[in-house]
Every structure is written in C-alpha cells, then in structure tokens.
Amino acid sequence: MNDLAGKRVTVFGLGRFGGGVAVTRWLCTQGAIVTVVDSANRDALAESITEIDGCDVTLKIGDEPDAGDFSDTDLVVASPAVRPGHPMLAVAADSKVEVTTEVVLFAERCRSRYVFGVTGTKGKSTTVELLARMLRVVAKGDRPDVRERPNKVRAVFDHKRPHGVWVGGNNGTPLIEHLDRIDPDDFVVLELSSFMLWHLGRSGWSPHIAVVTMIGSDHLDWHGSQEAYVNAKRNLVRFQRESDYAVVASSSPLSRGFKDYTPATVIEYGKRANLPEKIAPLLPGKHNRLNERAAYAAAKLFGLYTDEAVEACADFRGLPHRLELVHEADGVRWINDSIATIPAAAAAACEAFPAGNVIQIIGGKSKGGDETPMIDTLTKRAKAVLCIGETSAALALKLGGIARVCETLDAAVAEARDLATEGDVVLLSPGFASYDQFANFQERGDAFRQLAKA
C-alpha cells in the first residue's frame, strides 16, 4: 500500500556521496511532494544533484535550513549522519512531525522473511561480503535438500526454491529502490551502523537474523558516550522475536552481552574447533578469522556445509581500504587499511603482520576512543610509527623513540620509503577519522594507494 502519495516530505541531507539520492528518487515514485534540504553548496553536491535530475523535487541547497521545512511538512527523512540533537530535528519534534531515515523506510516495507542485520565496531563490511558469498551458494538451488543432509548440519529454515541475495545498508548500497523486486523468500543482508540502529530503535525493528561482530568504542562525538553507542547497537537484537536468531562473538564481551537483550535463540561463534583455520585463505589478519566465523555461523542456519563456505570465499582478498595490498616492490608490501578509524582497529591491523617489520602510519581526527591498546601494540611490534594529522604530535609523544611526526600523508609515505627494507610492510592503518585532512576514509586510502605506487 502506498502511504506516501500526496504527503509532503523533507529529505534532510542529499549528501556529497549520494546518501539521500536513492530515497529522494523512491519518494518521487511514491507520489510524495519532496523538498530536499542540504546546507552544502551546489558545487559540492553537483554529482548528487545530477543523479536526481528529472525528479519533481524542490531543492534548497547551500543555505541554512529553514525551520518551515521541518514544521510545515508531514515527514522528515534525515541522513543517518545527522545527530539526534540537531536544531532542525528539534523543530520537527516540537511540531509533532515524524522523523525517519531511508533504512527505516526500507525495513518497515521489506517483504523478505530472511533479513540479516550485521553490526559491530569493526568487521561489518567484511562479514557482510563473506555472508553474501555463502548465501549465494544456498541461493543456487541445486544443492541437496537440507532435510536429507546429515544431522550434524543444522538447518533451521526451509528453502523451497532458489533465493535472491540482496546486499545493502551502510556499505553504500541503498536497497529502497528495489523494494518491489525483493520477494518474501529472498535473502537480504544489511550492514547497519550505530547511526542507523539508533533510528531503527525508534521504529521498534530488528532483523530476523542478527550478526554482531566485535563491539568496542566509536562515534562518541555523535552518541555522547560509549554506553549510548553500545545501546544503539543493541537495537539490532532488542526487538527480535523468539523465532529469530542472534549470532554474537564469544570473544568480545560487549558483543556476547547482546544475548541479554534479545528473546531470540543466541548462537556464539569464535571457538569452534571443527572449522578450518581459514575459510577465506587470502584474507589476512586474526580479526578476519572471527569475521569468517560470524558469516559461517549465520549461513549455517540454512544448511551450508563448511566446504561450501570455503569454496565460496576461496578467492576473496578483502574489500578496498581493509588491509588491502595496493603495491609491492623490492620486497616491501604497501597495505591500505584506511577504514581503521578507531585505535583498536589500528592495533589489530599491526598484529596481522610479523612483529618488527611494520612501518605504520597513524593519526587523524580523534573521535574519543581509548588509545592505550594501540599505543601498547605499536610500541611492542612496530618497526616505526609515522604520525599524521591533528593527533600527530600527541601520538608521537606517547610512542617515544619509534615515532616520527610527519603531519601529512605525503610526508609519511616519503619517510616510509626511506625506512623500508625487504620484508617490511608499510601499513596505513590510522586509528583515527580522516576528516581533518580528507573528506572520508576512502579519499585517504585512495591517496595512499597513489602515493605508494608513485
């Protein structure tokens, strides 16, 4: 049923990278009267504006938001990155105007009976990709019926026909424009950020199968405290039913604690001795072994064999900006892990390579996380640490003799080239946000890739 036809809808945040484009186009197909509001200038939003060319919308770009667009409207669709305390959202609340997001609109209307939601402080995107690869094996439909398989294969859901596999969410792929193509028996895999889950919590929605990777501390500048951040993450399981499943990391105390917030059946992963050492043998890092097990524990609910999981992931080398090998010359490997925007992730990246051979580039914009584990790990394992960004001087003081202040990525790469010898790894795993010097972690990683190859 189309409940948006003729409704006045304000889209708050078109985004330089198209975050509001899909929902704007979808709202227009639903017959809504759409106004798009974004304070960024037209040059910055040029690509996104081009993508909604032809849509019947009112654009209010480059100016401070007008309170009337948030009070004299029927619905506000906010970018998930907009903080809950934003003055315009307060205007909407005072005017009794509902505020939602693209992912909430999708979740409330998605017909699939098999929605997987994946969250965590780190490991979300990799786990989503691994899970999708495994589910595509199930989706082929040419495997023996799970009811005829050995009892050791636990299949709790029937699949009577081949499924489609849809992947979206925080990985940058909005699925809302595909709602009418998603069938009830299709698999839907959503990567869900803490921002998205904060909004989903207000709608009382949780997925049928929740997958929780490592939970630590992040986005304190948005949530205000670690407890508020973790509590937003718990919305992934908070509204599940008894017939649902929650797959949680046994090695992460905060992840394991999610079992206290769900009525669903809880499956802990991480300590299964009967799994091969590596499901995705080309994927580096101990933390990725846990991501593999998270994906397999969820896919196994549909009767997936271990050897099928290994086959599905055999050629997977990882996603861009996640321990990505971008160059190799003279026995030196250059690794792009720009996605590491918290100190714990930078520590895990360092541990993925032999001690004494890592020249690591760290630093950027602090989001308030605990730096101690990273400092300890780098002090023990790194050959040298090159510090960039706003935090460079403070980090160098904490790290002592192995650290050098480079300030910029260009200078750090030049320094690394002088220091590196055969067998070394030059690792960009910053442990901090990028937006003191770059638009986002992707831009930072792309810059490193180009500098490494220069």
Coordinates of C-alpha atoms in Angstrom, one line a residue:
M1 CA 0.0 0.0 0.0
N2 CA 1.3 3.4 -0.9
D3 CA 1.1 5.5 2.3
L4 CA 3.2 8.4 1.0
A5 CA 1.2 9.6 -2.1
G6 CA 0.4 13.3 -1.7
K7 CA 2.4 13.6 1.5
R8 CA 4.9 16.5 2.0
V9 CA 8.3 15.0 2.7
T10 CA 11.5 16.9 3.6
V11 CA 14.7 15.0 2.8
F12 CA 17.4 16.4 5.1
G13 CA 20.8 15.7 3.6
L14 CA 21.3 14.9 -0.1
G15 CA 25.0 14.2 0.6
R16 CA 28.1 14.7 -1.5
F17 CA 28.3 10.9 -2.0
G18 CA 24.7 10.3 -2.8
G19 CA 23.4 9.3 0.6
G20 CA 20.0 10.9 0.0
V21 CA 19.7 10.3 -3.7
A22 CA 18.0 6.9 -3.7
V23 CA 15.4 7.8 -1.1
T24 CA 14.6 11.0 -2.9
R25 CA 14.1 9.1 -6.2
W26 CA 12.0 6.5 -4.4
L27 CA 9.8 9.1 -2.7
C28 CA 9.0 10.6 -6.0
T29 CA 7.9 7.3 -7.4
Q30 CA 5.6 7.0 -4.4
G31 CA 3.9 10.3 -5.3
A32 CA 5.3 12.3 -2.4
I33 CA 5.8 16.0 -2.6
V34 CA 9.5 16.2 -1.9
T35 CA 11.7 19.0 -0.7
V36 CA 15.5 18.4 -0.5
V37 CA 17.4 20.4 2.1
D38 CA 21.2 20.5 2.3
S39 CA 23.5 23.3 3.6
A40 CA 26.4 22.2 1.4
N41 CA 26.9 24.3 -1.8
R42 CA 25.9 23.2 -5.3
D43 CA 29.5 22.6 -6.4
A44 CA 30.0 20.1 -3.6
L45 CA 26.6 18.4 -4.3
A46 CA 26.9 18.6 -8.1
E47 CA 27.1 14.8 -8.7
S48 CA 24.2 14.1 -6.3
I49 CA 22.1 16.8 -7.9
T50 CA 22.7 15.3 -11.3
E51 CA 21.5 11.9 -10.0
I52 CA 18.1 13.3 -9.1
D53 CA 17.8 15.2 -12.4
G54 CA 14.3 14.7 -13.7
C55 CA 12.7 14.2 -10.3
D56 CA 9.9 16.6 -9.4
V57 CA 11.5 18.0 -6.2
T58 CA 12.1 21.4 -4.6
L59 CA 15.8 21.9 -4.0
K60 CA 17.0 24.1 -1.1
I61 CA 20.8 23.8 -1.4
G62 CA 23.6 25.9 0.0
D63 CA 21.6 27.8 2.6
E64 CA 21.0 27.2 6.3
P65 CA 17.9 25.0 6.8
D66 CA 14.5 26.8 7.1
A67 CA 12.5 25.8 10.1
G68 CA 9.4 25.8 8.0
D69 CA 10.6 22.8 6.0
F70 CA 10.7 20.9 9.3
S71 CA 7.5 22.1 10.9
D72 CA 5.1 22.6 7.9
T73 CA 5.6 19.1 6.5
D74 CA 4.3 15.6 7.0
L75 CA 7.5 13.7 7.3
V76 CA 11.3 14.3 7.6
V77 CA 13.7 11.8 6.1
A78 CA 17.1 12.6 7.7
S79 CA 20.5 11.4 6.8
P80 CA 21.6 8.9 9.5
A81 CA 24.7 11.0 10.0
V82 CA 22.6 13.9 11.3
R83 CA 22.9 14.0 15.0
P84 CA 19.7 13.5 17.1
G85 CA 20.3 16.9 18.8
H86 CA 20.3 18.8 15.5
P87 CA 18.2 22.0 15.9
M88 CA 16.1 21.2 12.8
L89 CA 15.2 17.8 14.2
A90 CA 14.1 19.5 17.4
V91 CA 11.9 21.8 15.3
A92 CA 10.3 18.7 13.8
A93 CA 9.8 17.1 17.2
D94 CA 8.2 20.3 18.6
S95 CA 5.8 20.3 15.6
K96 CA 4.9 16.7 16.0
V97 CA 6.4 15.8 12.7
E98 CA 7.7 12.3 12.3
V99 CA 11.4 11.9 11.6
T100 CA 12.7 8.8 9.9
T101 CA 15.6 7.6 7.7
E102 CA 16.0 5.7 4.4
V103 CA 16.9 2.4 6.2
V104 CA 13.8 2.7 8.4
L105 CA 11.5 3.2 5.4
F106 CA 13.1 0.2 3.8
A107 CA 13.0 -2.1 6.9
E108 CA 9.3 -1.3 7.6
R109 CA 8.3 -2.2 4.0
C110 CA 10.7 -5.1 3.1
R111 CA 8.8 -8.3 2.4
S112 CA 11.7 -10.7 2.9
R113 CA 11.3 -13.3 5.7
Y114 CA 15.1 -13.7 5.9
V115 CA 16.6 -10.3 6.7
F116 CA 20.1 -10.5 8.1
G117 CA 21.4 -7.4 10.0
V118 CA 25.1 -7.1 10.6
T119 CA 26.7 -4.6 13.0
G120 CA 29.8 -4.2 15.1
T121 CA 32.5 -1.6 15.7
K122 CA 34.7 -3.3 13.1
G123 CA 34.3 -6.1 10.7
K124 CA 30.8 -5.3 9.5
S125 CA 31.6 -4.9 5.8
T126 CA 33.9 -7.9 5.5
T127 CA 31.4 -10.1 7.4
V128 CA 28.6 -8.9 5.1
E129 CA 30.6 -9.8 2.0
L130 CA 31.5 -13.2 3.3
L131 CA 27.9 -13.9 4.4
A132 CA 26.6 -12.8 1.0
R133 CA 29.0 -15.1 -0.8
M134 CA 27.9 -18.1 1.4
L135 CA 24.2 -17.3 0.9
R136 CA 24.7 -17.3 -2.9
V137 CA 25.7 -20.9 -2.6
V138 CA 22.4 -21.6 -0.8
A139 CA 20.6 -19.5 -3.4
K140 CA 21.7 -21.6 -6.3
G141 CA 19.0 -24.1 -5.5
D142 CA 21.0 -27.0 -6.9
R143 CA 22.1 -28.4 -3.6
P144 CA 20.6 -31.4 -1.9
D145 CA 17.5 -30.6 0.2
V146 CA 18.8 -29.7 3.7
R147 CA 16.3 -32.1 5.2
E148 CA 18.2 -35.0 3.5
R149 CA 21.6 -33.9 4.9
P150 CA 23.4 -35.4 7.9
N151 CA 22.0 -34.3 11.3
K152 CA 25.3 -32.5 12.1
V153 CA 24.2 -29.9 9.6
R154 CA 21.7 -27.8 11.4
A155 CA 19.3 -26.1 9.1
V156 CA 16.5 -24.3 10.9
F157 CA 14.9 -22.7 7.8
D158 CA 13.4 -24.5 4.8
H159 CA 14.3 -23.2 1.4
K160 CA 11.8 -24.5 -1.2
R161 CA 13.1 -22.6 -4.2
P162 CA 16.2 -20.6 -5.2
H163 CA 16.5 -17.3 -3.3
G164 CA 17.7 -13.9 -4.5
V165 CA 20.5 -12.3 -2.4
W166 CA 20.3 -8.6 -1.8
V167 CA 23.1 -6.7 0.0
G168 CA 22.9 -3.1 1.2
G169 CA 22.9 -0.6 4.0
N170 CA 25.9 1.2 5.4
N171 CA 28.1 -0.2 2.6
G172 CA 26.8 2.5 0.4
T173 CA 24.2 0.4 -1.5
P174 CA 20.6 1.6 -0.7
L175 CA 18.0 -1.0 -1.4
I176 CA 14.9 1.1 -1.1
E177 CA 14.5 1.5 -4.9
H178 CA 14.4 -2.3 -5.2
L179 CA 11.6 -2.9 -2.7
D180 CA 9.2 -4.1 -5.2
R181 CA 11.7 -6.7 -6.6
I182 CA 12.5 -8.3 -3.2
D183 CA 10.4 -11.4 -2.7
P184 CA 9.5 -12.9 0.7
D185 CA 11.9 -15.9 0.2
D186 CA 14.9 -13.7 -0.8
F187 CA 17.9 -13.2 1.5
V188 CA 18.5 -9.5 2.4
V189 CA 21.8 -8.7 4.1
L190 CA 22.0 -5.3 5.7
E191 CA 25.2 -3.7 7.1
L192 CA 23.9 -1.4 9.9
S193 CA 25.8 1.4 11.6
S194 CA 25.2 2.7 15.1
F195 CA 23.6 5.8 13.5
M196 CA 21.1 3.6 11.5
L197 CA 20.4 1.5 14.5
W198 CA 19.7 4.5 16.7
H199 CA 16.9 5.4 14.2
L200 CA 15.7 1.8 13.8
G201 CA 15.4 1.6 17.6
R202 CA 12.8 4.3 17.5
S203 CA 10.8 2.3 15.0
G204 CA 11.0 -0.9 17.0
W205 CA 12.5 -3.0 14.2
S206 CA 15.2 -5.8 14.4
P207 CA 16.2 -8.3 11.7
H208 CA 15.3 -12.0 11.7
I209 CA 19.0 -13.0 11.9
A210 CA 21.2 -10.5 13.8
V211 CA 25.0 -10.9 13.4
V212 CA 27.2 -9.0 15.9
T213 CA 30.9 -8.7 15.3
M214 CA 33.5 -7.1 17.7
I215 CA 31.9 -4.3 19.8
G216 CA 34.3 -1.6 21.1
S217 CA 34.0 2.1 21.2
D218 CA 33.4 4.5 18.3
H219 CA 31.5 7.6 17.3
L220 CA 31.5 9.1 20.8
D221 CA 31.3 12.5 19.2
W222 CA 27.9 11.5 17.8
H223 CA 26.4 9.4 20.6
G224 CA 28.0 11.2 23.6
S225 CA 29.2 8.2 25.5
Q226 CA 30.3 4.6 24.9
E227 CA 27.2 3.3 26.7
A228 CA 24.9 5.3 24.4
Y229 CA 26.9 4.0 21.4
V230 CA 26.6 0.4 22.5
N231 CA 23.0 0.8 23.5
A232 CA 22.2 2.0 19.9
K233 CA 23.9 -1.1 18.6
R234 CA 21.7 -3.3 20.9
N235 CA 18.7 -2.2 18.8
L236 CA 19.9 -4.9 16.3
V237 CA 18.6 -7.6 18.7
R238 CA 16.3 -5.7 21.1
F239 CA 13.1 -6.1 19.1
Q240 CA 13.6 -9.7 17.8
R241 CA 11.1 -12.5 18.3
E242 CA 11.6 -15.9 19.9
S243 CA 11.7 -17.4 16.4
D244 CA 14.6 -15.2 15.4
Y245 CA 18.4 -15.8 15.8
A246 CA 21.2 -13.7 17.2
V247 CA 24.8 -14.6 16.2
V248 CA 27.3 -13.0 18.6
A249 CA 31.1 -13.0 19.1
S250 CA 32.1 -15.1 22.1
S251 CA 35.5 -13.4 22.1
S252 CA 34.0 -9.9 22.5
P253 CA 32.5 -9.3 26.0
L254 CA 30.3 -6.4 24.8
S255 CA 29.1 -8.4 21.7
R256 CA 28.4 -11.5 23.9
G257 CA 26.4 -9.3 26.2
F258 CA 23.8 -8.7 23.5
K259 CA 22.3 -12.1 24.4
D260 CA 20.8 -10.4 27.5
Y261 CA 18.8 -8.0 25.2
T262 CA 17.1 -10.4 22.9
P263 CA 14.4 -13.1 23.2
A264 CA 15.8 -14.8 20.1
T265 CA 17.9 -18.0 20.0
V266 CA 21.6 -17.0 20.6
I267 CA 24.5 -18.6 18.8
E268 CA 28.0 -17.7 20.0
Y269 CA 30.8 -18.0 17.5
G270 CA 34.6 -17.8 17.7
K271 CA 35.7 -21.0 19.4
R272 CA 34.5 -23.7 17.0
A273 CA 37.5 -26.2 16.7
N274 CA 35.9 -28.1 13.8
L275 CA 36.3 -25.2 11.4
P276 CA 39.3 -24.9 9.1
E277 CA 42.0 -22.4 10.2
K278 CA 40.9 -20.1 7.4
I279 CA 37.6 -20.1 5.5
A280 CA 38.9 -17.2 3.3
P281 CA 42.6 -18.2 3.0
L282 CA 43.6 -15.0 1.1
L283 CA 42.2 -12.7 3.8
P284 CA 44.9 -11.5 6.3
G285 CA 44.6 -10.9 10.0
K286 CA 43.4 -12.7 13.1
H287 CA 40.4 -10.5 13.4
N288 CA 39.2 -11.7 9.9
R289 CA 39.2 -15.3 11.2
L290 CA 36.4 -14.1 13.5
N291 CA 34.6 -12.3 10.7
E292 CA 34.7 -15.6 8.8
R293 CA 33.1 -17.5 11.7
A294 CA 30.4 -14.9 12.1
A295 CA 29.4 -15.2 8.5
Y296 CA 29.5 -19.0 8.6
A297 CA 27.5 -19.3 11.8
A298 CA 24.7 -17.3 10.2
A299 CA 24.8 -19.1 6.8
K300 CA 24.9 -22.5 8.6
L301 CA 21.3 -21.8 9.7
F302 CA 20.4 -22.5 6.1
G303 CA 22.3 -25.8 5.9
L304 CA 25.6 -24.6 4.4
Y305 CA 28.4 -27.1 4.6
T306 CA 31.9 -25.9 5.7
D307 CA 33.4 -27.0 2.4
E308 CA 30.8 -24.9 0.6
A309 CA 31.7 -21.9 2.7
V310 CA 35.4 -22.4 1.9
E311 CA 34.7 -22.7 -1.8
A312 CA 32.6 -19.6 -1.8
C313 CA 35.3 -17.5 -0.1
A314 CA 38.4 -19.0 -1.6
D315 CA 39.3 -16.1 -3.9
F316 CA 38.2 -13.3 -1.5
R317 CA 41.1 -11.0 -0.8
G318 CA 39.2 -8.4 1.2
L319 CA 37.4 -5.2 0.4
P320 CA 39.0 -1.9 -0.6
H321 CA 40.7 0.1 2.3
R322 CA 40.6 -3.0 4.5
L323 CA 44.1 -4.5 4.8
E324 CA 44.3 -4.1 1.0
L325 CA 47.5 -4.8 -0.7
V326 CA 47.9 -1.8 -3.1
H327 CA 51.6 -2.2 -4.1
E328 CA 54.6 -4.4 -3.8
A329 CA 58.1 -3.7 -4.9
D330 CA 61.7 -4.6 -3.7
G331 CA 60.2 -7.0 -1.2
V332 CA 58.1 -4.3 0.5
R333 CA 54.3 -4.6 0.7
W334 CA 52.2 -1.4 0.9
I335 CA 48.9 -2.1 2.8
N336 CA 45.9 0.2 2.8
D337 CA 43.7 -0.1 5.9
S338 CA 42.2 3.4 5.8
I339 CA 39.0 2.0 7.2
A340 CA 40.7 1.7 10.6
T341 CA 39.2 4.8 12.2
I342 CA 39.5 3.7 15.8
P343 CA 42.7 2.9 17.8
A344 CA 41.6 -0.8 18.4
A345 CA 41.4 -1.3 14.7
A346 CA 44.9 0.1 14.1
A347 CA 46.2 -2.3 16.8
A348 CA 44.5 -5.3 15.2
A349 CA 46.0 -4.4 11.8
C350 CA 49.5 -4.2 13.2
E351 CA 49.0 -7.7 14.7
A352 CA 48.2 -9.1 11.3
F353 CA 51.8 -8.8 10.2
P354 CA 55.2 -10.0 11.7
A355 CA 56.5 -8.0 14.6
G356 CA 59.4 -5.8 13.8
N357 CA 58.5 -5.5 10.1
V358 CA 55.6 -3.0 10.3
I359 CA 56.1 0.7 9.4
Q360 CA 52.7 2.1 10.4
I361 CA 51.1 5.4 9.5
I362 CA 48.6 6.6 12.2
G363 CA 46.8 9.7 13.2
G364 CA 44.0 12.0 12.1
K365 CA 40.9 13.4 13.8
S366 CA 40.1 11.9 17.2
K367 CA 36.6 10.5 17.9
G368 CA 37.3 10.0 21.6
G369 CA 38.3 6.3 21.7
D370 CA 40.8 4.7 24.1
E371 CA 44.3 4.9 22.5
T372 CA 46.1 2.7 25.1
P373 CA 45.8 -0.7 23.3
M374 CA 47.1 0.8 20.1
I375 CA 50.0 2.5 21.8
D376 CA 50.9 -0.7 23.6
T377 CA 50.7 -2.8 20.5
L378 CA 52.7 -0.5 18.3
T379 CA 55.3 0.0 20.9
K380 CA 55.9 -3.7 21.1
R381 CA 55.5 -4.7 17.4
A382 CA 56.2 -1.8 15.0
K383 CA 59.5 -1.0 13.4
A384 CA 58.5 2.6 13.1
V385 CA 55.4 4.7 13.5
L386 CA 54.7 7.7 11.3
C387 CA 52.2 10.2 12.7
I388 CA 50.0 12.4 10.7
G389 CA 47.0 14.8 11.1
E390 CA 45.7 16.7 14.2
T391 CA 46.8 14.0 16.6
S392 CA 50.4 13.6 15.2
A393 CA 52.4 15.5 17.9
A394 CA 50.4 14.0 20.8
L395 CA 50.8 10.4 19.5
A396 CA 54.5 10.8 18.9
L397 CA 55.0 11.8 22.5
K398 CA 53.1 8.7 23.7
L399 CA 55.0 6.4 21.4
G400 CA 58.5 7.7 22.1
G401 CA 61.5 6.7 20.0
I402 CA 59.8 4.6 17.4
A403 CA 57.6 7.6 16.3
R404 CA 58.2 10.4 13.9
V405 CA 55.9 13.4 13.3
C406 CA 55.2 13.7 9.6
E407 CA 51.9 15.7 9.7
T408 CA 50.8 14.9 6.2
L409 CA 50.3 11.6 4.4
D410 CA 52.7 12.6 1.6
A411 CA 55.5 13.2 4.1
A412 CA 54.7 9.9 5.9
V413 CA 54.9 7.9 2.6
A414 CA 58.2 9.6 1.7
E415 CA 59.6 8.7 5.1
A416 CA 58.3 5.2 4.9
R417 CA 60.1 4.7 1.5
D418 CA 63.4 5.7 3.1
L419 CA 62.9 3.4 6.1
A420 CA 61.5 0.3 4.4
T421 CA 63.7 -2.7 3.6
E422 CA 63.0 -6.1 2.1
G423 CA 60.4 -8.0 4.1
D424 CA 58.8 -4.8 5.6
V425 CA 55.2 -3.8 5.5
V426 CA 54.2 -0.1 5.1
L427 CA 50.8 0.0 6.7
L428 CA 48.3 2.8 6.5
S429 CA 46.1 1.9 9.5
P430 CA 45.5 5.3 11.1
G431 CA 43.2 4.5 14.1
F432 CA 41.5 7.9 13.7
A433 CA 39.0 9.6 11.4
S434 CA 40.1 11.2 8.2
Y435 CA 38.2 14.4 8.1
D436 CA 40.9 16.7 9.4
Q437 CA 42.7 16.3 6.1
F438 CA 40.4 14.2 3.8
A439 CA 36.7 14.1 3.0
N440 CA 36.5 10.5 4.2
F441 CA 38.5 7.3 4.7
Q442 CA 38.0 6.3 1.1
E443 CA 39.7 9.5 -0.1
R444 CA 42.6 9.0 2.3
G445 CA 43.0 5.4 1.2
D446 CA 42.9 6.4 -2.5
A447 CA 45.6 9.0 -1.8
F448 CA 47.8 6.4 -0.1
R449 CA 47.3 4.0 -3.0
Q450 CA 48.5 6.6 -5.5
L451 CA 51.5 7.6 -3.3
A452 CA 52.5 4.0 -2.8
K453 CA 52.6 3.4 -6.5
A454 CA 54.4 6.6 -7.4

